[in-house]
Structures are given as structure tokens and as C-alpha cells.
Coordinates of C-alpha atoms and ligand atoms in Angstrom, one line a residue:
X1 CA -164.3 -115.3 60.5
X2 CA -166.5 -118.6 60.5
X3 CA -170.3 -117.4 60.8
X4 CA -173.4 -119.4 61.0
X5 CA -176.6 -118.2 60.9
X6 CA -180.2 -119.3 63.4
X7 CA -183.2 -118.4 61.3
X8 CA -186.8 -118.1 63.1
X9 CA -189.7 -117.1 61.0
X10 CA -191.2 -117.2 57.3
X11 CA -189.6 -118.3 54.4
X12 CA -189.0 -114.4 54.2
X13 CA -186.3 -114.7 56.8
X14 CA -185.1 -117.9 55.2
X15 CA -184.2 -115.2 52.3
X16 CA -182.9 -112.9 54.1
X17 CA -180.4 -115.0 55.7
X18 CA -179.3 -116.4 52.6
X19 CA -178.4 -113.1 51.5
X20 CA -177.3 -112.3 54.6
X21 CA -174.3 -115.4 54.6
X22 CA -174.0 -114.1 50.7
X23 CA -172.6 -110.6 51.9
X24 CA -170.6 -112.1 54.5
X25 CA -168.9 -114.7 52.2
X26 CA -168.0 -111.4 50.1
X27 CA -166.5 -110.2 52.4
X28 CA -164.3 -112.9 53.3
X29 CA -165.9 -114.0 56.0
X30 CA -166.5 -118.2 55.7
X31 CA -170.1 -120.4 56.3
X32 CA -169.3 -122.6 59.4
X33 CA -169.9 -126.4 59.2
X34 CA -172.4 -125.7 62.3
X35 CA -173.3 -123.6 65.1
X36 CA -170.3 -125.4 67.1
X37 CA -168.1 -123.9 65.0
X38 CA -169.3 -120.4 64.6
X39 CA -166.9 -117.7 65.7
X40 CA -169.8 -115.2 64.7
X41 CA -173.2 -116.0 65.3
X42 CA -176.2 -114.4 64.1
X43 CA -180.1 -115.1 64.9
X44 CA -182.8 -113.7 62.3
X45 CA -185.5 -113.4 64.5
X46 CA -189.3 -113.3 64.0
X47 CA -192.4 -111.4 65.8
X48 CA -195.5 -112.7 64.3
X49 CA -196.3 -114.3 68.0
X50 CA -195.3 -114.1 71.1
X51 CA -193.6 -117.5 71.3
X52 CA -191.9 -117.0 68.1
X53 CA -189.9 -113.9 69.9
X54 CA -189.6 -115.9 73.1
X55 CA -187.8 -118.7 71.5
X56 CA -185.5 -115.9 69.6
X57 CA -184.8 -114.7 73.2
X58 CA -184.1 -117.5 74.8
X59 CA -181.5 -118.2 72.2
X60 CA -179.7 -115.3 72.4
X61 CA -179.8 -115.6 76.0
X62 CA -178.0 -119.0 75.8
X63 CA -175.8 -117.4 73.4
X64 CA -174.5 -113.9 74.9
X65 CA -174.1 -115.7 78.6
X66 CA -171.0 -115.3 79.7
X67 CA -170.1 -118.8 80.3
X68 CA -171.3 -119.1 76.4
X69 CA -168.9 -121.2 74.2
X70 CA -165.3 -120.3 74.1
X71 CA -165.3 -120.3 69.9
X72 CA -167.9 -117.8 69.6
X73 CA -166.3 -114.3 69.4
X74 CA -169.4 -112.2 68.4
X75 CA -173.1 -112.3 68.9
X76 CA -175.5 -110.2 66.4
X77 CA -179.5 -110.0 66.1
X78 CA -180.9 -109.1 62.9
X79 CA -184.8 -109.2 61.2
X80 CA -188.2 -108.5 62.5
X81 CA -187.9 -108.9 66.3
X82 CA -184.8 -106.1 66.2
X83 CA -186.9 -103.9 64.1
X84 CA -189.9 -104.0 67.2
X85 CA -188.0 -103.7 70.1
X86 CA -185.0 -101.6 68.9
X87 CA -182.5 -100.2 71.8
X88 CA -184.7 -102.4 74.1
X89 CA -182.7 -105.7 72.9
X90 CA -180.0 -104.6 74.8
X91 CA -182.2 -104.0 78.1
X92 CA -182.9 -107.9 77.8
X93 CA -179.4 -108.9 76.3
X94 CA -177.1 -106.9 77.9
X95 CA -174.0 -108.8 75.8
X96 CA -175.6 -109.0 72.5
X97 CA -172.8 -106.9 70.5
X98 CA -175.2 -106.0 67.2
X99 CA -178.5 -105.8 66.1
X100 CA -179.8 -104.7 62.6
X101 CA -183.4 -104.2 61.6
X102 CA -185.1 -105.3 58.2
X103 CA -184.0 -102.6 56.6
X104 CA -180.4 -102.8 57.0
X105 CA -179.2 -106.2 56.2
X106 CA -177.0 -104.4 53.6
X107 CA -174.6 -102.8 56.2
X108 CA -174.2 -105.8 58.0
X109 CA -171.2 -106.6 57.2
X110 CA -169.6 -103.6 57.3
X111 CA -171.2 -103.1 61.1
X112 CA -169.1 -106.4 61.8
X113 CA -166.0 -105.2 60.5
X114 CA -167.1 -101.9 63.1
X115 CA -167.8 -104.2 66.3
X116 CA -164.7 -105.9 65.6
X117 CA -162.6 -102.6 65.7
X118 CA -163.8 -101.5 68.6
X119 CA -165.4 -101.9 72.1
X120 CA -169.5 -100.1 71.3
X121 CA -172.3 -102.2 70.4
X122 CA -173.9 -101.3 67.2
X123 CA -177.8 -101.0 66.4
X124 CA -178.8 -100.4 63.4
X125 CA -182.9 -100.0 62.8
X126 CA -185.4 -98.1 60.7
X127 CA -185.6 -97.3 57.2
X128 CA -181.9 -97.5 54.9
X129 CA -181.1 -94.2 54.6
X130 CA -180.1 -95.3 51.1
X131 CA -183.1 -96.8 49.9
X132 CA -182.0 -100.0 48.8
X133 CA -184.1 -103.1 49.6
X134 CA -183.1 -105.6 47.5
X135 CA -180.2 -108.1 47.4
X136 CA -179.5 -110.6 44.3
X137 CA -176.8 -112.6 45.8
X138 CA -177.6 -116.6 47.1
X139 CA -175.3 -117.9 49.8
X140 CA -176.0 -121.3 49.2
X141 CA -177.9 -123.0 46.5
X142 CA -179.7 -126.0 46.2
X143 CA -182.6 -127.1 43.9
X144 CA -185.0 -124.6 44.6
X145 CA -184.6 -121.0 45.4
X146 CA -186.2 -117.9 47.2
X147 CA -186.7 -114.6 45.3
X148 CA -188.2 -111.7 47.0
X149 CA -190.7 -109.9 44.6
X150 CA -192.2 -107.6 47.2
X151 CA -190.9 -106.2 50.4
X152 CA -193.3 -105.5 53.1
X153 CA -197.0 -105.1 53.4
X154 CA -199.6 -102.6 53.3
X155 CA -202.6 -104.8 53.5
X156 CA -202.6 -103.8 58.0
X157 CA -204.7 -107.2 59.5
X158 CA -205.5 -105.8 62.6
X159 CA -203.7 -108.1 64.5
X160 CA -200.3 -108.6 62.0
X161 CA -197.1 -107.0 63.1
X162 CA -195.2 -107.6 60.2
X163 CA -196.6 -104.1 58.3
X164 CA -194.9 -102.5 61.4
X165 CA -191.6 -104.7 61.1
X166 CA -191.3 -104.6 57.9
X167 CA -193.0 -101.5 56.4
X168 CA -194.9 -101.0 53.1
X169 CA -195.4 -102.6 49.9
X170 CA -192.5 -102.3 47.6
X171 CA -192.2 -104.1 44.8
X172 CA -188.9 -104.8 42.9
X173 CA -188.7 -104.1 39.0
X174 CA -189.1 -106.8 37.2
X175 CA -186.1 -106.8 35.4
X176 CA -184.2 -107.1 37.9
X177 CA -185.7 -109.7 39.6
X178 CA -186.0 -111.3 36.3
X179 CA -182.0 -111.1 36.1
X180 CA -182.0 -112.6 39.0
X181 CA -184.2 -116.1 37.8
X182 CA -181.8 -116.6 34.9
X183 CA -178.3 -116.4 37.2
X184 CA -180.0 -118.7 39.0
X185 CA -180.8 -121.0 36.4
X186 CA -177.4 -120.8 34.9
X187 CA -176.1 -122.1 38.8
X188 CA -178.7 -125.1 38.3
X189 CA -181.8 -123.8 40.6
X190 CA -184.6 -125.7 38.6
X191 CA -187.4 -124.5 41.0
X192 CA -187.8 -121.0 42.3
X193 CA -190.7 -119.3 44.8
X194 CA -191.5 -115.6 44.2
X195 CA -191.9 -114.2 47.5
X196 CA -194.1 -111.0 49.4
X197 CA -196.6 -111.0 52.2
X198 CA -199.1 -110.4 49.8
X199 CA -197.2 -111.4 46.5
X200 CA -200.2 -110.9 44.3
X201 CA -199.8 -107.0 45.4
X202 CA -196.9 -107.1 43.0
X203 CA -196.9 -103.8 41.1
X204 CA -200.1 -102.5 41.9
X205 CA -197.9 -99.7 44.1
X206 CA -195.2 -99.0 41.9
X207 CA -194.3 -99.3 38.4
X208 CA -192.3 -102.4 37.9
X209 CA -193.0 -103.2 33.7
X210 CA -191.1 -100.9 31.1
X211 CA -192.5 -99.8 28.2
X212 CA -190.9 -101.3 25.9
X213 CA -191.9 -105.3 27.8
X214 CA -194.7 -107.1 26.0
X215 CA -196.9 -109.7 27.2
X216 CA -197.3 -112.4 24.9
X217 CA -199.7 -113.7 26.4
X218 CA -201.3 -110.5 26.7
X219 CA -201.6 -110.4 30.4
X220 CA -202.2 -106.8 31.9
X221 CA -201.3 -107.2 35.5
X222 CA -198.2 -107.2 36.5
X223 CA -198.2 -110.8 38.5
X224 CA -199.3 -112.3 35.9
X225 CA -196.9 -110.7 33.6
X226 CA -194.3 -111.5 35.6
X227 CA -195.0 -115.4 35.8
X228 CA -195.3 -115.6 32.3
X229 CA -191.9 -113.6 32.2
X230 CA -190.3 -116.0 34.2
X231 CA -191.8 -119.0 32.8
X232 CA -189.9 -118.3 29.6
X233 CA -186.6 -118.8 31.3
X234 CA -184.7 -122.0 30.1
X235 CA -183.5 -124.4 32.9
X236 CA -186.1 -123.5 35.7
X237 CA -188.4 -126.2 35.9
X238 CA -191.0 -124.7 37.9
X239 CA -192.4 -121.7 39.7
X240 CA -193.7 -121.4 43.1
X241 CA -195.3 -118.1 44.5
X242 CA -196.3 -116.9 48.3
X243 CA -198.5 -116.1 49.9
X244 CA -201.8 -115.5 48.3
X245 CA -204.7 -113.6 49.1
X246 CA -208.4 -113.5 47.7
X247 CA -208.5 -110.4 46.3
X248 CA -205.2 -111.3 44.2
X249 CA -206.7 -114.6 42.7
X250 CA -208.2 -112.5 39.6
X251 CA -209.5 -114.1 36.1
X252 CA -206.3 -113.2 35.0
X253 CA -204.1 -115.2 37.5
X254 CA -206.1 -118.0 37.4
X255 CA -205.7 -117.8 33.0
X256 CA -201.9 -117.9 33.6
X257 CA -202.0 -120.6 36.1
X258 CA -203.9 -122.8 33.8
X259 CA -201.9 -121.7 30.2
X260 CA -198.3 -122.0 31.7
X261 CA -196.9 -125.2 32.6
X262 CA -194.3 -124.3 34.6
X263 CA -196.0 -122.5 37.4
X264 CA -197.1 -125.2 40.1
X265 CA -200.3 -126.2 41.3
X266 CA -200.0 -125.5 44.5
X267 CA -201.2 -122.5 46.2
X268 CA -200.5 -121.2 49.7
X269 CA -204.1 -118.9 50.2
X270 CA -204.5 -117.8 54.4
X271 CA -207.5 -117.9 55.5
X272 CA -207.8 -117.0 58.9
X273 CA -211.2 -117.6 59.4
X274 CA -214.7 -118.3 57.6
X275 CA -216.7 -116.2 60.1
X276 CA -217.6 -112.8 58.1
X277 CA -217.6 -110.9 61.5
X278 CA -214.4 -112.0 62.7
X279 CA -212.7 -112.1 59.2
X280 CA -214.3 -107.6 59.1
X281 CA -212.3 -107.3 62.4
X282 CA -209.1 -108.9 61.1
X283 CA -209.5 -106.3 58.2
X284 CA -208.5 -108.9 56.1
X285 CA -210.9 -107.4 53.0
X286 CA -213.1 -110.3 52.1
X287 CA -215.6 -112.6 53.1
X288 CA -216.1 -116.6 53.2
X289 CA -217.9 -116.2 49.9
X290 CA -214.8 -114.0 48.2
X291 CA -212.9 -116.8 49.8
X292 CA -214.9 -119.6 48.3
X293 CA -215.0 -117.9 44.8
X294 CA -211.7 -117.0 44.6
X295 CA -210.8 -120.8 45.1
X296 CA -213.5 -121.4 42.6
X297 CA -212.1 -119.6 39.7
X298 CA -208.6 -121.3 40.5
X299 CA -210.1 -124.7 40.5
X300 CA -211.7 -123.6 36.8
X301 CA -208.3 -123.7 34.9
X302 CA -206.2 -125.5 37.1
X303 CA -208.8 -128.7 38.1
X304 CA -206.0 -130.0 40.4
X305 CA -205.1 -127.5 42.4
X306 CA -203.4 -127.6 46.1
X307 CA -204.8 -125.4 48.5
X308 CA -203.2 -124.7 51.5
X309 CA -203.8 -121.9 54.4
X310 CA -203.5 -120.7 57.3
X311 CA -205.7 -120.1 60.2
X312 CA -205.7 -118.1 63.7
X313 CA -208.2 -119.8 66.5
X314 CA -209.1 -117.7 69.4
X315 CA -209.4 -114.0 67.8
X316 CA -210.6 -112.2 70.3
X317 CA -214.8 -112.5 70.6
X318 CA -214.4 -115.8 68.6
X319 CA -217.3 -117.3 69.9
X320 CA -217.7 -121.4 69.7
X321 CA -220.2 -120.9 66.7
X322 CA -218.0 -119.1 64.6
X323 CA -215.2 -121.3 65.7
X324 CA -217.2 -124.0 64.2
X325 CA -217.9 -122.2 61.1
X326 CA -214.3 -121.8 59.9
X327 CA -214.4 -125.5 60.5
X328 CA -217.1 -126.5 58.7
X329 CA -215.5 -124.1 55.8
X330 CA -212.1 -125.7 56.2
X331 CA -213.9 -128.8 55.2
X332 CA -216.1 -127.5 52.4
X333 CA -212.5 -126.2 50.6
X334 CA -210.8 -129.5 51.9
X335 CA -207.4 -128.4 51.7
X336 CA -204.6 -130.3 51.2
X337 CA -202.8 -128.5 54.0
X338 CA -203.2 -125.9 57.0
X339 CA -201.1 -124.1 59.8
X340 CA -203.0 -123.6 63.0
X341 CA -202.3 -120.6 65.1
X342 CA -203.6 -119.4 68.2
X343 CA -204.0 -116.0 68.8
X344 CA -201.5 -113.8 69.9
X345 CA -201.5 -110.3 70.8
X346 CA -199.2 -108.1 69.5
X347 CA -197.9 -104.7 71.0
X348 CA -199.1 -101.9 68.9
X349 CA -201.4 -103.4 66.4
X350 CA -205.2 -102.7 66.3
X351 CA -206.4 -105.9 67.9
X352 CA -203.8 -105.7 70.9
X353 CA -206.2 -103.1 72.1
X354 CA -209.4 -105.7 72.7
X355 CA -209.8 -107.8 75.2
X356 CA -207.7 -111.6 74.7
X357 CA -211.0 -112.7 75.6
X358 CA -210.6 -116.2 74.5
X359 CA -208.7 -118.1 77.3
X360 CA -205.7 -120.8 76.4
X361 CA -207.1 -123.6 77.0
X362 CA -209.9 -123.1 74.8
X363 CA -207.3 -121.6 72.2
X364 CA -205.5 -124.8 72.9
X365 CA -208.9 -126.8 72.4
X366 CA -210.1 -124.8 69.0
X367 CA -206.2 -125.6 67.6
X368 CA -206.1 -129.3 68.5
X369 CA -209.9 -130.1 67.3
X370 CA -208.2 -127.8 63.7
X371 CA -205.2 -130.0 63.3
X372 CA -207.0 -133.5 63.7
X373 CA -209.5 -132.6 61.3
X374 CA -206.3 -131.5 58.8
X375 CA -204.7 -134.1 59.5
X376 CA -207.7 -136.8 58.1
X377 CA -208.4 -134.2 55.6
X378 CA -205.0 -134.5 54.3
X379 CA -204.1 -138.1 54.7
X380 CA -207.1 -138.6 52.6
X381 CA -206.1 -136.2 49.8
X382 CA -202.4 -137.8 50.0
X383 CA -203.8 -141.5 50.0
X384 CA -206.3 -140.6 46.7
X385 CA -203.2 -140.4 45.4
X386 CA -201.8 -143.9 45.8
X387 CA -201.7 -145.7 42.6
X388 CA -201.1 -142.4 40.4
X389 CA -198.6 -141.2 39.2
X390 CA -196.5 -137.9 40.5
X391 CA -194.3 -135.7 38.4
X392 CA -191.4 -135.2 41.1
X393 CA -188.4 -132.4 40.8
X394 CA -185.6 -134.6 42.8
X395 CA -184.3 -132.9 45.3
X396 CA -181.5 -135.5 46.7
X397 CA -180.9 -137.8 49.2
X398 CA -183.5 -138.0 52.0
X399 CA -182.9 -136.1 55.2
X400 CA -184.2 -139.6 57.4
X401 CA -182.9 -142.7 55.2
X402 CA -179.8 -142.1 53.3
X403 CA -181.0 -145.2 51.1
X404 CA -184.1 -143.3 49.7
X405 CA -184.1 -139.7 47.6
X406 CA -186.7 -137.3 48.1
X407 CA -188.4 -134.7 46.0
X408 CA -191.8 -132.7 45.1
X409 CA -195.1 -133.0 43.6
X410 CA -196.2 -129.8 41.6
X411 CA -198.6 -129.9 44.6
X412 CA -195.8 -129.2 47.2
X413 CA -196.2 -132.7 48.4
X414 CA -193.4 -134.6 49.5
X415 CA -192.2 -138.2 48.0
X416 CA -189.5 -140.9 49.0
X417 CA -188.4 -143.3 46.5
X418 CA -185.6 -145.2 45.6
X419 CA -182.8 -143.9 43.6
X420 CA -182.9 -145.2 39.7
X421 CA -180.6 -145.0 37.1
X422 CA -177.9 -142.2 37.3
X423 CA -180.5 -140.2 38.9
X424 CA -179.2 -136.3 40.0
X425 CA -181.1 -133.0 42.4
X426 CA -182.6 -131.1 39.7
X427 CA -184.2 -134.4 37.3
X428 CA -187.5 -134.4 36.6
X429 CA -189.0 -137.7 36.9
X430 CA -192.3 -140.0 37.4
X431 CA -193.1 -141.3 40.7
X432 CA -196.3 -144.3 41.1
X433 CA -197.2 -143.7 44.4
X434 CA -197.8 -146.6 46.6
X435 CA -198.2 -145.5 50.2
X436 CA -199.5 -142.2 51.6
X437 CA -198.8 -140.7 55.2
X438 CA -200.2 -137.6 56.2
X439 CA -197.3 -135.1 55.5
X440 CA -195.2 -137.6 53.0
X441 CA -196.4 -140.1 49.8
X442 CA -193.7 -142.8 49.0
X443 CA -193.6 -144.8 45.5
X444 CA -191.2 -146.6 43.0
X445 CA -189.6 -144.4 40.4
X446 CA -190.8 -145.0 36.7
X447 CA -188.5 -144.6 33.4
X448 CA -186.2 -141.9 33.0
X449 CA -185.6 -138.4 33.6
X450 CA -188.5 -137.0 31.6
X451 CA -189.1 -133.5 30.3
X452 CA -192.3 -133.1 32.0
X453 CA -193.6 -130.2 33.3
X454 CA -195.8 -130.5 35.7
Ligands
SAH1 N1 -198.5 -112.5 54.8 C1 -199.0 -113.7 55.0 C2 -198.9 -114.1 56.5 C3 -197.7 -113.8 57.2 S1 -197.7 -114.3 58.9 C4 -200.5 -113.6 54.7 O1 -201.2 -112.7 55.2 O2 -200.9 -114.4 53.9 C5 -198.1 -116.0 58.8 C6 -199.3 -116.4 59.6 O3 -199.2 -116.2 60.9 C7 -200.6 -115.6 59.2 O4 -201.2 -116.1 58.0 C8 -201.5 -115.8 60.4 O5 -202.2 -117.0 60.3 C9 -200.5 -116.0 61.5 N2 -200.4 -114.8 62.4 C10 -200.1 -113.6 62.1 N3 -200.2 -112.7 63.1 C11 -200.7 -113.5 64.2 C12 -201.0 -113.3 65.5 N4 -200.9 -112.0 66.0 N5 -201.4 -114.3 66.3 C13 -201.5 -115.6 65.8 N6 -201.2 -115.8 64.5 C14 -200.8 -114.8 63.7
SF4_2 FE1 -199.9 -109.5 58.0 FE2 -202.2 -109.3 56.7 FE3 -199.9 -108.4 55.6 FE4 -200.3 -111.0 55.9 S1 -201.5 -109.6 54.6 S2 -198.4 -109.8 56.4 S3 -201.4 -111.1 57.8 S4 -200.9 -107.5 57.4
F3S3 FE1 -191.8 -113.4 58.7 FE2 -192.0 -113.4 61.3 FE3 -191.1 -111.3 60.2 S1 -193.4 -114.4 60.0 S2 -192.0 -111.3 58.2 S3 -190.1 -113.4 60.2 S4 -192.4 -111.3 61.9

């Protein structure tokens, strides 16, 4: 059957439905051109905010209407938003015909091949009864490449529903994931990002290092050792990690990050806020200063670093003063990059329970004022970049100009360029910038694929 596949959400659920179409291509099932085409449609939904679940909703309205498109044969829900409402999905979407939680992407296909035999809807939520988290297979592969390190989250912000959606830490052993990285190398990924909610976490719950592996580099935690692990893989070009948090960013990371070449300077390091008070209610476990000296011993051994972040306005109590204090922080960081949310409550977590004291258009006010001050901030880190040059991993022809290529600075920043010599996704090559807009940099390729790095 032709399936395509909606994805809401983090880069999480960008994984998970690449190894979601994986399993169905397995099975004989075939990747539609587009969502036209489907006969089988699934949605990976997201909870994180109220609006992300709305939009979800709203698409599987469209979808499971009964004067929906004549092509499509079956309707499924899957991810985080199936895993927090359950059996009440169906209240709201009567027609839906499956729904499978986080935990049981495995099954899916064979709950497709059950909802094809017969006339009951299938949900399938809560933890797999077998255990098994992890899935190896890529549906489609580009340039660059997901790899869960770390399932779920034990870390329980007072306001995050993704602990609840998606459970507790578990980390993958390394060797497996490290099996993983080199099949992927061998089918021409050059750029992979290790992924967990807190992805430093990894293997500080479980074992995940036999005895018998040795750090050469004589790293003892098991993040590091892992991204020296993976460095030494021939053919990947570069490793990417998310997201941070302060407590991870240890003398030992920052060692690695400055002795291996292959891991990028870019680092993707929430915030939230810089108000101490606000920051104890989130239970997010540090303070401005932890923030600031985490950043700090980054910046020690990797000068260049990219920092980028995320930030919630209107927590419930944020008063204007502390509201300006994560601004004025935001500026004395000066990241290259940050997502602005506003608050949302959600069922069940600690800080659904206080007043949403904050009303929208002040949220509304607190984002805008956020994302104009990004925006200078980062069309001013883009354009100290004109005239330099850019190491860029091509990653083909660009999305809005079939005449131009695009690729990626070590930083995560985008470039355009013009196409040189027999140039293919995956080269490695030098980029002068000339021009800088706030979330692109364009510039004129110079000599030939190198072997750089960085
Ligand atoms: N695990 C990541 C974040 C995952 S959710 C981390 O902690 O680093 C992505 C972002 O959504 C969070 O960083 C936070 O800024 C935002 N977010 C999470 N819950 C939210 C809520 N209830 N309301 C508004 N924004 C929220
Ligand atoms: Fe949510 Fe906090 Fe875990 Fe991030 S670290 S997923 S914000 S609980
Ligand atoms: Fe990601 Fe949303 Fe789930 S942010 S982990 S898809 S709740």
C-alpha cells in the first residue's frame, strides 16, 4: 500500500517517522510521491503545547472526514499526542482507524496488516511489552542523518510533558548505536546528529560501555566516549548532538569538543530563562550563573562556538523584571540563534496546577520584543561573517532556486552558492561569504572538494 507520513514535533519525531516508513517499506508497503497519493496516511503528532496538538487535530480531522479523499484507505495516529490522550483520540476522531503510542512504533506494521483484516480500530499505547526501544533502520537517506542515543527523559521541568509521553531515560548501548553510524556511512550519510532530550544524560542511567572498550583519548564519561567513538568512523564527516543541558557541558565534553575535529561547533543549549526564581520553578537544576559558566568552559576549547537555545516567555508569575532579565542575559551570551515559546500549560504536569497568570497578549508582547532582539543578534553574528571563509558539507540543490546549491557551516548555518566543478551532496568544500541574511549567508565557492574538517 502507498503510505506517506505528516510529522509534527522535534527532530525526535522526525526519527521516528523515518523508522517508521523503514518498517513499512519492509513490509512491502511503498513511500508515496505525496500526501495526494497516500492510500495510508499516518500523522506523528507532538504535545509539547497546546497548539502543536491543535494543529495535529485539525489534521486528522481533515483527514478521517468522511468526505476525505477517495485514495486514502486508512488513517493512523502515532507519537507523543497518542501516548497523552489514549482511548480519548477516538472521542475526538471518531474515524481515525489506529493509533500507536511512543512505545510501540515496532508493531505498527503489523497493527496495519490487523486494521486491514478486519472492521475494529486498533490502539496501541503504554510501555512495549517487549522492551524494545530502539530501531536501526533509515527510510530515506540523505546527507545527514538522525540517531537516537537516548529515549525519553527523566530530568521532569515542571511544565514538560514529554517525561510523561515519552517516559524515562534510556540509553542505547553504544555498540549498537555505533553499528548503526558505520551502516550509515557505508550508504553515504557524511553528517549524523546523536539524539535525546537530554543527550548529555547518555549513560549515566544504564551501562552502555563494555569492558573490554577503551578510550583513547582517555575520556571517562560515556558522552564523551561515545563522540570520540564515533569520530573514528571513516566516511562521516561530522557530528552533531541534541539537545544540551548545563549540567552536561562538563570539563570533559568541552576537552572532546575542542580535541576532535569532527564534532561541530554548534551547540543547541535551552535556556528557558535567566531569572533564578523562575528557572527553581521550572526545576530545570541550574542557575543563570551555571548557565553562563557552562557556556564559558565551551567557549575555552572551542573559541567559535554556536550557541543556540531555547526560551519560554510568560511562565506563570514571570513578572516584567524577570522578563527583562532573560533578555538582558540572552544578550550577554549573544547567541547565534533562539526559539521563542510562550507558555503553555500542559494537563498533568506540575506547573498546570498554577495559575496561567501571565495573559496572551503580554505572552504575545514578551515573544515578539525576544524574536526582534534575535533576530539583530543573529544577523549581526551572520554578517561578521561576510568576507570569511565557511567550511560547507554540500547538501544539494537549493530548496528556493534550483540554480544555487545549499549546504552547512560547522555552526549549523545555512549557505547558497553556486555549483562548481563536478560538485556532489556529501563534498566538503570552502565557501567566502559575501552576503549575510538573518537565517541564511550566501558566497562564491572556492577550489575544490577539500578534506577539511571543520
Ligand atoms: N529536551 C529539550 C526540549 C524539548 S521541548 C530540552 O529540554 O532541552 C522543546 C522546547 O519546547 C523546550 O526547550 C521549551 O522551550 C519548549 N517547551 C516545552 N514545554 C513547553 C510548554 N509547556 N510551554 C511552552 N514551551 C514549552
Ligand atoms: Fe522536558 Fe526538561 Fe526533559 Fe527537556 S529536559 S524534555 S524540557 S523535562
Ligand atoms: Fe518532541 Fe513534541 Fe514529543 S517536542 S518529544 S514530538 S511532545
Amino acid at each position: 500500500m502507498k503510505f506517506y507520513i505528516k510529522t509534527y514535533g522535534c527532530q525526535m519525531n522526525e526519527r521516528d517517522s523515518d523508522a517508521v516508513a523503514a518498517l513499512l517499506v519492509q513490509r512491502g508497503h511503498e513511500l508515496a510521491s505525496g500526501e495526494g497519493d497516500a492510500e495510508l496516511l499516518l500523522i506523528n503528532t507532538c504535545s509539547v503545547r497546546a497548539k502543536a496538538e491543535h494543529k495535529a487535530l485539525g489534521k486528522l480531522g481533515l483527514t478521517t472526514a468522511p468526505n476525505r479523499s477517495k485514495t486514502l484507505r486508512l488513517v493512523g495516529a502515532f507519537g507523543c499526542m497518542v501516548e497523552r490522550l489514549g482511548p480519548r483520540l477516538f472521542d475526538k476522531l471518531p474515524n481515525l482507524d489506529f493509533a500507536v503510542g511512543t512505545h510501540r512504533f515496532r508493531a505498527l506494521p503489523d497493527i496495519v496488516d490487523r486494521v486491514l483484516a478486519g472492521p475494529e480500530k486498533i490502539l496501541a499505547v503504554g510501555e512495549n511489552p517487549d522492551g524494545e526501544h530502539a530501531v536501526s533502520e533509515h527510510a530515506v537517506l540523505g546527507v545527514s542523518a538522525f540517531v537516537n542515543i537516548l529515549f525519553g527523559c527523566n530530568r521532569g521541568c515542571s511544565y514538560c510533558i514529554v517525561p510523561t509521553v515519552r517516559g524515562g531515560e534510556i540509553s542505547r548501548p553504544a555498540r549498537e548505536i555505533l553499528d548503526e553510524l558505520r551502516e550509515l556511512a557505508a550508504r553515504q550519510v557524511r553528517e549524523v546528529t546523536l539524539l535525546g532530550q537530554s543527550v548529555m544524560a547518555y549513560g549515566r542511567a544504564q551501562a552502555v560501555w563494555e569492558a573490554a572498550d577503551r578510550s583513547p583519548g582517555g575520556y571517562q564519561e560515556p558522552f564523551a566516549r561515545l563522540l570520540e567513538a564515533a569520530a573514528e568512523i571513516e566516511g562521516l564527516r561530522r557530528i552533531r548532538f541534541a539537545s544540551g543541558h548545563p549540567s552536561g557541558c562538563t570539563a570533559e565534553l568541552a576537552r572532546v569538543m575542542g580535541a576532535v575535529p569532527k564534532l561541530c561547533r554548534h551547540l543547541h543549549l535551552p535556556l528557558q530563562s535567566a531569572s533564578d526564581r523562575i528557572l527553581k520553578m521550572m526545576r530545570r537544576g541550574y542557575s543563570a550563573d551555571d548557565y553562563r559558566r557552562a557556556v564559558a568552559r565551551l567557549r575555552e576549547t572551542v573559541p567559535d562556538i554556536a550557541i543556540t537555545t531555547d526560551i519560554i516567555v510568560g511562565f506563570p508569575s514571570e513578572s516584567p523584571s524577570e522578563f527583562e532579565a532573560t533578555r538582558a542575559f540572552m544578550d550577554e551570551i549573544g547567541f547565534d540563534n533562539a526559539f521563542i515559546f510562550k507558555y503553555s500549560p500542559r494537563p498533568g504536569t506540575p506547573a498546570a496546577g498554577w495559575p496561567d497568570d501571565i495573559a496572551m497578549d503580554e505572552k504575545i508582547r514578551r515573544n515578539k520584543t525576544l524574536l526582534q532582539d534575535q533576530n539583530r543578534r543573529t544577523l549581526a553574528v551572520n554578517e561578521a561573517m561576510i568576507g570569511r571563509t565557511a567550511d560547507v558539507l554540500v547538501e544539494g540543490v537549493s530548496p528556493r532556486n534550483p540554480d544555487r546549491w545549499t549546504g552547512r557551516t560547522s555552526g549549523n548555518k545555512i549557505v547558497v552558492f553556486s555549483p562548481e566543478f563536478d560538485m556532489r551532496k556529501g563534498d566538503m568544500i570552502r565557501v567566502r561569504i559575501a552576503r549575510a541574511m538573518p537565517q541564511t549567508l550566501y558566497g562564491a565557492v572556492e577550489g575544490s572538494p577539500c578534506e577539511v574538517e571543520r
